[in-house]
PDB file of C-alpha atoms in Angstrom:
ATOM      1  CA  TYR A  16       0.000   0.000   0.000  1.00 56.00           C
ATOM      2  CA  ARG A  17       2.808   2.425   0.941  1.00 58.00           C
ATOM      3  CA  LEU A  18       4.672   1.503  -2.253  1.00 56.00           C
ATOM      4  CA  ALA A  19       1.585   2.289  -4.311  1.00 60.00           C
ATOM      5  CA  ASN A  20       1.247   5.655  -2.583  1.00 61.00           C
ATOM      6  CA  ILE A  21       4.915   6.453  -3.236  1.00 62.00           C
ATOM      7  CA  LEU A  22       4.560   5.603  -6.929  1.00 62.00           C
ATOM      8  CA  SER A  23       1.393   7.698  -7.153  1.00 72.00           C
ATOM      9  CA  LEU A  24       3.100  10.618  -5.417  1.00 70.00           C
ATOM     10  CA  ARG A  25       6.124  10.349  -7.724  1.00 74.00           C
ATOM     11  CA  SER A  26       3.823  10.410 -10.769  1.00 76.00           C
ATOM     12  CA  PHE A  27       2.058  13.472  -9.363  1.00 73.00           C
ATOM     13  CA  ILE A  28       5.390  15.239  -8.780  1.00 75.00           C
ATOM     14  CA  ASN A  29       6.496  14.472 -12.347  1.00 76.00           C
ATOM     15  CA  LYS A  30       3.289  16.006 -13.694  1.00 78.00           C
ATOM     16  CA  LEU A  31       3.852  19.069 -11.533  1.00 78.00           C
ATOM     17  CA  ARG A  32       7.354  19.379 -12.962  1.00 79.00           C
ATOM     18  CA  GLU A  33       5.987  19.154 -16.510  1.00 79.00           C
ATOM     19  CA  ASN A  34       3.381  21.804 -15.754  1.00 79.00           C
ATOM     20  CA  LEU A  35       6.024  23.957 -14.114  1.00 81.00           C
ATOM     21  CA  GLN A  36       8.176  23.741 -17.244  1.00 80.00           C
ATOM     22  CA  VAL A  37       5.215  24.756 -19.398  1.00 81.00           C
ATOM     23  CA  LEU A  38       4.517  27.705 -17.114  1.00 84.00           C
ATOM     24  CA  MET A  39       8.171  28.739 -17.214  1.00 83.00           C
ATOM     25  CA  ASN A  40       8.142  28.668 -21.018  1.00 81.00           C
ATOM     26  CA  LEU A  41       4.989  30.762 -21.081  1.00 84.00           C
ATOM     27  CA  ASN A  42       6.544  33.169 -18.619  1.00 82.00           C
ATOM     28  CA  ASP A  43       9.588  33.551 -20.893  1.00 82.00           C
ATOM     29  CA  LYS A  44       7.334  34.291 -23.861  1.00 83.00           C
ATOM     30  CA  LEU A  45       5.342  36.824 -21.855  1.00 84.00           C
ATOM     31  CA  SER A  46       8.565  38.473 -20.712  1.00 83.00           C
ATOM     32  CA  ASN A  47       9.747  38.757 -24.323  1.00 81.00           C
ATOM     33  CA  GLU A  48       6.420  40.227 -25.416  1.00 81.00           C
ATOM     34  CA  SER A  49       6.487  42.617 -22.484  1.00 81.00           C
ATOM     35  CA  ASN A  50       9.971  43.785 -23.467  1.00 80.00           C
ATOM     36  CA  LYS A  51       8.788  44.331 -27.050  1.00 82.00           C
ATOM     37  CA  LEU A  52       5.821  46.357 -25.821  1.00 82.00           C
ATOM     38  CA  VAL A  53       8.083  48.482 -23.630  1.00 81.00           C
ATOM     39  CA  THR A  54      10.370  49.150 -26.609  1.00 83.00           C
ATOM     40  CA  GLN A  55       7.411  50.028 -28.854  1.00 81.00           C
ATOM     41  CA  THR A  56       5.922  52.254 -26.153  1.00 82.00           C
ATOM     42  CA  GLU A  57       9.200  54.112 -25.750  1.00 83.00           C
ATOM     43  CA  SER A  58       9.465  54.518 -29.522  1.00 82.00           C
ATOM     44  CA  LEU A  59       5.898  55.838 -29.747  1.00 81.00           C
ATOM     45  CA  LYS A  60       6.532  58.199 -26.835  1.00 83.00           C
ATOM     46  CA  LYS A  61       9.613  59.527 -28.597  1.00 83.00           C
ATOM     47  CA  LYS A  62       7.654  60.085 -31.818  1.00 80.00           C
ATOM     48  CA  GLU A  63       4.840  61.725 -29.870  1.00 77.00           C
ATOM     49  CA  ASP A  64       7.333  64.101 -28.258  1.00 80.00           C
ATOM     50  CA  GLU A  65       8.811  64.903 -31.680  1.00 79.00           C
ATOM     51  CA  VAL A  66       5.378  65.645 -33.142  1.00 77.00           C
ATOM     52  CA  LYS A  67       4.428  67.699 -30.088  1.00 77.00           C
ATOM     53  CA  GLY A  68       7.656  69.677 -30.439  1.00 79.00           C
ATOM     54  CA  ILE A  69       6.877  70.471 -34.078  1.00 76.00           C
ATOM     55  CA  VAL A  70       3.287  71.407 -33.217  1.00 74.00           C
ATOM     56  CA  ASP A  71       4.392  73.635 -30.319  1.00 76.00           C
ATOM     57  CA  LYS A  72       6.884  75.466 -32.535  1.00 75.00           C
ATOM     58  CA  GLN A  73       4.032  76.316 -34.892  1.00 73.00           C
ATOM     59  CA  ASN A  74       1.836  77.508 -31.994  1.00 74.00           C
ATOM     60  CA  TYR A  75      -0.602  74.725 -32.794  1.00 71.00           C
ATOM     61  CA  SER A  76      -2.522  72.634 -30.236  1.00 73.00           C
ATOM     62  CA  MET A  77      -2.073  68.850 -30.291  1.00 72.00           C
ATOM     63  CA  ASP A  78      -5.828  68.260 -30.150  1.00 76.00           C
ATOM     64  CA  ARG A  79      -6.350  70.460 -33.170  1.00 77.00           C
ATOM     65  CA  PHE A  80      -3.527  68.686 -34.999  1.00 74.00           C
ATOM     66  CA  ILE A  81      -5.091  65.257 -34.343  1.00 78.00           C
ATOM     67  CA  LYS A  82      -8.511  66.558 -35.401  1.00 80.00           C
ATOM     68  CA  ASN A  83      -7.063  67.872 -38.651  1.00 78.00           C
ATOM     69  CA  MET A  84      -5.285  64.557 -39.266  1.00 78.00           C
ATOM     70  CA  LYS A  85      -8.592  62.695 -38.944  1.00 82.00           C
ATOM     71  CA  ALA A  86     -10.307  65.187 -41.241  1.00 82.00           C
ATOM     72  CA  ASP A  87      -7.466  64.814 -43.723  1.00 79.00           C
ATOM     73  CA  LYS A  88      -7.918  61.035 -43.685  1.00 79.00           C
ATOM     74  CA  ASP A  89     -11.646  61.419 -44.402  1.00 80.00           C
ATOM     75  CA  ILE A  90     -10.889  63.780 -47.287  1.00 80.00           C
ATOM     76  CA  ASN A  91      -8.397  61.280 -48.682  1.00 75.00           C
ATOM     77  CA  GLU A  92     -11.035  58.523 -48.608  1.00 76.00           C
ATOM     78  CA  GLU A  93     -13.505  60.793 -50.403  1.00 77.00           C
ATOM     79  CA  MET A  94     -10.909  61.551 -53.059  1.00 75.00           C
ATOM     80  CA  LYS A  95     -10.315  57.831 -53.566  1.00 72.00           C
ATOM     81  CA  GLU A  96     -14.053  57.358 -54.099  1.00 74.00           C
ATOM     82  CA  THR A  97     -13.967  60.226 -56.599  1.00 75.00           C
ATOM     83  CA  VAL A  98     -11.134  58.531 -58.481  1.00 72.00           C
ATOM     84  CA  ASP A  99     -13.162  55.297 -58.565  1.00 71.00           C
ATOM     85  CA  LEU A 100     -16.167  57.151 -60.003  1.00 76.00           C
ATOM     86  CA  LEU A 101     -13.994  58.825 -62.629  1.00 75.00           C
ATOM     87  CA  MET A 102     -12.543  55.449 -63.590  1.00 76.00           C
ATOM     88  CA  TYR A 103     -15.942  53.846 -64.015  1.00 79.00           C
ATOM     89  CA  GLN A 104     -17.249  56.856 -65.906  1.00 81.00           C
ATOM     90  CA  THR A 105     -14.401  56.557 -68.387  1.00 80.00           C
ATOM     91  CA  LEU A 106     -14.910  52.787 -68.623  1.00 83.00           C
ATOM     92  CA  VAL A 107     -18.563  53.417 -69.491  1.00 85.00           C
ATOM     93  CA  GLN A 108     -17.483  55.815 -72.238  1.00 85.00           C
ATOM     94  CA  PHE A 109     -15.083  53.222 -73.623  1.00 87.00           C
ATOM     95  CA  VAL A 110     -17.777  50.520 -73.626  1.00 89.00           C
ATOM     96  CA  ILE A 111     -20.272  52.742 -75.449  1.00 89.00           C
ATOM     97  CA  SER A 112     -17.737  53.995 -77.995  1.00 88.00           C
ATOM     98  CA  SER A 113     -16.712  50.409 -78.826  1.00 90.00           C
ATOM     99  CA  ASP A 114     -20.204  49.739 -80.194  1.00 90.00           C
ATOM    100  CA  ARG A 115     -19.196  50.588 -83.775  1.00 89.00           C
ATOM    101  CA  SER A 116     -22.362  49.099 -85.292  1.00 88.00           C
ATOM    102  CA  SER A 117     -24.642  51.096 -82.958  1.00 86.00           C
ATOM    103  CA  ASP A 118     -26.744  48.011 -82.192  1.00 89.00           C
ATOM    104  CA  PHE A 119     -26.307  48.397 -78.415  1.00 90.00           C
ATOM    105  CA  THR A 120     -24.145  45.287 -78.185  1.00 91.00           C
ATOM    106  CA  ILE A 121     -20.423  44.693 -78.387  1.00 92.00           C
ATOM    107  CA  HIS A 122     -19.061  41.489 -79.863  1.00 91.00           C
ATOM    108  CA  GLY A 123     -16.112  40.128 -81.780  1.00 91.00           C
ATOM    109  CA  LYS A 124     -13.787  42.885 -82.965  1.00 90.00           C
ATOM    110  CA  GLU A 125     -15.729  45.461 -80.941  1.00 92.00           C
ATOM    111  CA  ILE A 126     -14.756  43.694 -77.715  1.00 92.00           C
ATOM    112  CA  GLU A 127     -11.132  43.549 -78.798  1.00 90.00           C
ATOM    113  CA  LEU A 128     -11.312  47.255 -79.703  1.00 88.00           C
ATOM    114  CA  LEU A 129     -12.542  47.947 -76.170  1.00 89.00           C
ATOM    115  CA  PHE A 130      -9.551  46.173 -74.645  1.00 87.00           C
ATOM    116  CA  VAL A 131      -7.130  47.950 -76.963  1.00 86.00           C
ATOM    117  CA  LYS A 132      -8.476  51.232 -75.563  1.00 84.00           C
ATOM    118  CA  LEU A 133      -8.350  49.966 -71.991  1.00 81.00           C
ATOM    119  CA  HIS A 134      -4.780  48.712 -72.274  1.00 80.00           C
ATOM    120  CA  ALA A 135      -3.812  52.172 -73.517  1.00 78.00           C
ATOM    121  CA  TRP A 136      -5.416  53.705 -70.417  1.00 72.00           C
ATOM    122  CA  GLU A 137      -2.243  55.041 -68.896  1.00 64.00           C
ATOM    123  CA  TYR A 138      -3.076  55.575 -65.232  1.00 61.00           C
ATOM    124  CA  PHE A 139      -5.216  52.563 -64.424  1.00 65.00           C
ATOM    125  CA  GLU A 140      -5.104  48.799 -64.633  1.00 69.00           C
ATOM    126  CA  ILE A 141      -8.031  46.740 -65.853  1.00 74.00           C
ATOM    127  CA  ASN A 142      -8.837  43.250 -64.638  1.00 77.00           C
ATOM    128  CA  GLU A 143      -9.393  41.930 -68.161  1.00 82.00           C
ATOM    129  CA  GLY A 144     -10.655  38.528 -67.040  1.00 83.00           C
ATOM    130  CA  ALA A 145     -13.308  40.075 -64.789  1.00 82.00           C
ATOM    131  CA  LEU A 146     -14.508  42.467 -67.495  1.00 85.00           C
ATOM    132  CA  ARG A 147     -14.704  39.693 -70.102  1.00 88.00           C
ATOM    133  CA  LYS A 148     -16.863  37.700 -67.667  1.00 87.00           C
ATOM    134  CA  ILE A 149     -19.211  40.668 -67.278  1.00 88.00           C
ATOM    135  CA  ILE A 150     -19.475  41.098 -71.058  1.00 91.00           C
ATOM    136  CA  ALA A 151     -20.115  37.369 -71.596  1.00 92.00           C
ATOM    137  CA  LYS A 152     -22.649  37.243 -68.749  1.00 90.00           C
ATOM    138  CA  HIS A 153     -24.751  39.889 -70.527  1.00 92.00           C
ATOM    139  CA  ASN A 154     -24.123  38.593 -74.065  1.00 93.00           C
ATOM    140  CA  GLY A 155     -22.404  41.858 -74.920  1.00 92.00           C
ATOM    141  CA  GLU A 156     -25.575  43.910 -74.340  1.00 93.00           C
ATOM    142  CA  ILE A 157     -24.468  47.409 -73.351  1.00 91.00           C
ATOM    143  CA  ASP A 158     -27.502  48.136 -71.182  1.00 90.00           C
ATOM    144  CA  GLY A 159     -26.860  45.046 -69.044  1.00 90.00           C
ATOM    145  CA  ILE A 160     -23.118  45.707 -68.845  1.00 89.00           C
ATOM    146  CA  LEU A 161     -23.606  49.312 -67.724  1.00 88.00           C
ATOM    147  CA  THR A 162     -26.272  48.360 -65.179  1.00 88.00           C
ATOM    148  CA  TYR A 163     -23.880  45.799 -63.730  1.00 85.00           C
ATOM    149  CA  LEU A 164     -21.078  48.378 -63.604  1.00 82.00           C
ATOM    150  CA  SER A 165     -23.444  50.705 -61.761  1.00 81.00           C
ATOM    151  CA  LYS A 166     -23.916  48.024 -59.082  1.00 79.00           C
ATOM    152  CA  LEU A 167     -20.159  47.772 -58.749  1.00 75.00           C
ATOM    153  CA  ILE A 168     -19.871  51.521 -58.231  1.00 72.00           C
ATOM    154  CA  HIS A 169     -22.595  51.786 -55.612  1.00 70.00           C
ATOM    155  CA  HIS A 170     -21.732  48.456 -53.891  1.00 65.00           C
ATOM    156  CA  THR A 171     -25.387  47.442 -53.839  1.00 60.00           C
ATOM    157  CA  GLU A 172     -24.380  43.783 -53.587  1.00 54.00           C
ATOM    158  CA  GLU A 173     -21.291  41.623 -53.216  1.00 58.00           C
ATOM    159  CA  LEU A 174     -19.895  40.912 -56.664  1.00 56.00           C
ATOM    160  CA  GLU A 175     -16.888  38.796 -57.554  1.00 58.00           C
ATOM    161  CA  GLU A 176     -15.825  41.463 -60.056  1.00 52.00           C
ATOM    162  CA  ASP A 177     -15.336  44.073 -57.316  1.00 49.00           C
ATOM    163  CA  ASP A 178     -11.673  44.160 -58.245  1.00 60.00           C
ATOM    164  CA  LEU A 179     -12.476  45.081 -61.845  1.00 62.00           C
ATOM    165  CA  LEU A 180     -10.528  48.309 -61.663  1.00 57.00           C
ATOM    166  CA  ASP A 181      -7.500  49.088 -59.557  1.00 51.00           C
ATOM    167  CA  TYR A 182      -6.172  52.560 -60.122  1.00 43.00           C
ATOM    168  CA  HIS A 183      -2.444  52.461 -59.960  1.00 42.00           C
ATOM    169  CA  ILE A 184      -0.447  55.573 -59.266  1.00 40.00           C
ATOM    170  CA  THR A 185       2.928  53.932 -58.806  1.00 41.00           C
ATOM    171  CA  GLU A 186       4.692  56.262 -61.192  1.00 42.00           C
ATOM    172  CA  VAL A 187       3.160  59.332 -59.584  1.00 41.00           C
ATOM    173  CA  LYS A 188       4.093  58.083 -56.122  1.00 43.00           C
ATOM    174  CA  ARG A 189       7.635  57.261 -57.220  1.00 43.00           C
ATOM    175  CA  LYS A 190       8.134  60.738 -58.684  1.00 41.00           C
ATOM    176  CA  PHE A 191       6.856  62.270 -55.472  1.00 39.00           C
ATOM    177  CA  LYS A 192       9.251  60.194 -53.379  1.00 41.00           C
ATOM    178  CA  ARG A 193      12.174  61.245 -55.542  1.00 37.00           C
ATOM    179  CA  ILE A 194      11.305  64.873 -54.868  1.00 38.00           C
ATOM    180  CA  SER A 195      11.309  64.390 -51.118  1.00 40.00           C
ATOM    181  CA  LYS A 196      11.947  61.288 -49.019  1.00 43.00           C
ATOM    182  CA  ARG A 197      11.191  62.934 -45.694  1.00 42.00           C
ATOM    183  CA  TYR A 198       7.415  62.504 -45.927  1.00 41.00           C
ATOM    184  CA  SER A 199       5.612  59.574 -44.358  1.00 46.00           C
ATOM    185  CA  THR A 200       4.003  56.748 -46.321  1.00 49.00           C
ATOM    186  CA  MET A 201       0.574  58.144 -45.436  1.00 47.00           C
ATOM    187  CA  THR A 202       1.573  61.503 -46.902  1.00 48.00           C
ATOM    188  CA  ASP A 203       2.844  59.785 -50.048  1.00 50.00           C
ATOM    189  CA  GLU A 204      -0.497  58.012 -50.422  1.00 50.00           C
ATOM    190  CA  HIS A 205      -2.408  61.214 -49.775  1.00 49.00           C
ATOM    191  CA  MET A 206      -0.451  63.211 -52.345  1.00 49.00           C
ATOM    192  CA  SER A 207      -0.634  60.391 -54.885  1.00 50.00           C
ATOM    193  CA  THR A 208      -4.414  60.274 -54.550  1.00 49.00           C
ATOM    194  CA  ARG A 209      -4.579  64.026 -55.088  1.00 50.00           C
ATOM    195  CA  ASN A 210      -2.405  63.672 -58.181  1.00 51.00           C
ATOM    196  CA  ALA A 211      -4.559  60.825 -59.493  1.00 49.00           C
ATOM    197  CA  CYS A 212      -7.697  62.953 -59.087  1.00 48.00           C
ATOM    198  CA  ALA A 213      -6.069  65.803 -60.985  1.00 49.00           C
ATOM    199  CA  ILE A 214      -4.751  63.520 -63.728  1.00 45.00           C
ATOM    200  CA  VAL A 215      -8.080  61.800 -64.381  1.00 44.00           C
ATOM    201  CA  ALA A 216     -10.098  65.005 -64.160  1.00 43.00           C
ATOM    202  CA  MET A 217      -7.926  66.813 -66.712  1.00 44.00           C
ATOM    203  CA  HIS A 218      -7.322  63.888 -69.057  1.00 44.00           C
ATOM    204  CA  ASN A 219      -9.448  64.085 -72.205  1.00 41.00           C
ATOM    205  CA  PHE A 220     -10.229  60.605 -73.483  1.00 42.00           C
ATOM    206  CA  ASP A 221     -10.958  60.451 -77.204  1.00 43.00           C
ATOM    207  CA  ILE A 222     -14.048  58.292 -77.585  1.00 42.00           C
ATOM    208  CA  SER A 223     -15.218  59.618 -80.942  1.00 45.00           C
ATOM    209  CA  ASP A 224     -15.771  57.319 -83.932  1.00 46.00           C
ATOM    210  CA  ASP A 225     -13.273  57.579 -86.760  1.00 46.00           C
ATOM    211  CA  ASP A 226     -16.025  57.586 -89.375  1.00 46.00           C
ATOM    212  CA  SER A 227     -18.227  60.211 -87.665  1.00 44.00           C
ATOM    213  CA  ASP A 228     -19.806  63.073 -89.603  1.00 46.00           C
ATOM    214  CA  SER A 229     -22.392  65.798 -89.040  1.00 45.00           C
ATOM    215  CA  SER A 230     -25.325  63.910 -90.535  1.00 46.00           C
ATOM    216  CA  ASP A 231     -28.668  63.460 -88.785  1.00 51.00           C
ATOM    217  CA  ASP A 232     -27.951  59.729 -88.557  1.00 56.00           C
ATOM    218  CA  GLU A 233     -24.852  60.381 -86.442  1.00 51.00           C
ATOM    219  CA  ASP A 234     -26.826  62.763 -84.215  1.00 51.00           C
ATOM    220  CA  ASN A 235     -29.416  60.051 -83.674  1.00 57.00           C
ATOM    221  CA  LYS A 236     -26.700  57.564 -82.734  1.00 50.00           C
ATOM    222  CA  LEU A 237     -25.312  59.990 -80.179  1.00 47.00           C
ATOM    223  CA  GLU A 238     -28.755  60.619 -78.693  1.00 53.00           C
ATOM    224  CA  ARG A 239     -29.410  56.890 -78.381  1.00 53.00           C
ATOM    225  CA  ARG A 240     -26.093  56.383 -76.632  1.00 48.00           C
ATOM    226  CA  LEU A 241     -26.804  59.220 -74.230  1.00 47.00           C
ATOM    227  CA  LYS A 242     -30.121  57.592 -73.340  1.00 51.00           C
ATOM    228  CA  VAL A 243     -28.270  54.395 -72.419  1.00 46.00           C
ATOM    229  CA  MET A 244     -25.928  56.403 -70.183  1.00 45.00           C
ATOM    230  CA  ARG A 245     -28.839  58.183 -68.484  1.00 47.00           C
ATOM    231  CA  ARG A 246     -30.547  54.876 -67.700  1.00 46.00           C
ATOM    232  CA  THR A 247     -27.518  53.653 -65.751  1.00 42.00           C
ATOM    233  CA  SER A 248     -27.667  56.722 -63.423  1.00 41.00           C
ATOM    234  CA  PHE A 249     -24.038  56.697 -62.269  1.00 41.00           C
TER     235      PHE A 249
END
């Protein structure tokens, strides 16, 4: 009986040792994480002091500075939305102008013409696979394509083609960084978005037909196309 108790006690002690080792390992990990947090806190405190010093030199309150930073972030988000709208608006123009036969559908060479125009679109990248799926899904019918694009713009439902357009401003951002490397990444992004807005707003895309003339028939074609655009209500 005593031997059994001794063996049971020894087994219990061994388990305690195992648990103790686990706890020691966890304690080491927690100590490492705590040290990292202390280092990060000190770094953040240093940056906070630097920012406060700059703000104080300009006779500016810290609260007002933070408030303006938040407002600036909101403005940046609005500008990004504006860029998205400008992209889709131009995409709509490209789709409509690719309908060379004026039958309110694009097919065959008209689709390839559309992608030639899109690949020449300097400041933005097109997800060609996603757009081809949209065109095929609606059998090339412009009304259906534009209605679908409108849903993408207004996010009325989750669509797998949400990544249809990704505006890329790498070149603009790189040029800005070459001018000055002392700005933060957030500032780079902010300035790049501003530049993208300016670029798209000022860029005149040529969507006219090569064989256009001043005849009544051409005027009618234009009016019909405008009606399609109005129905999409971007």
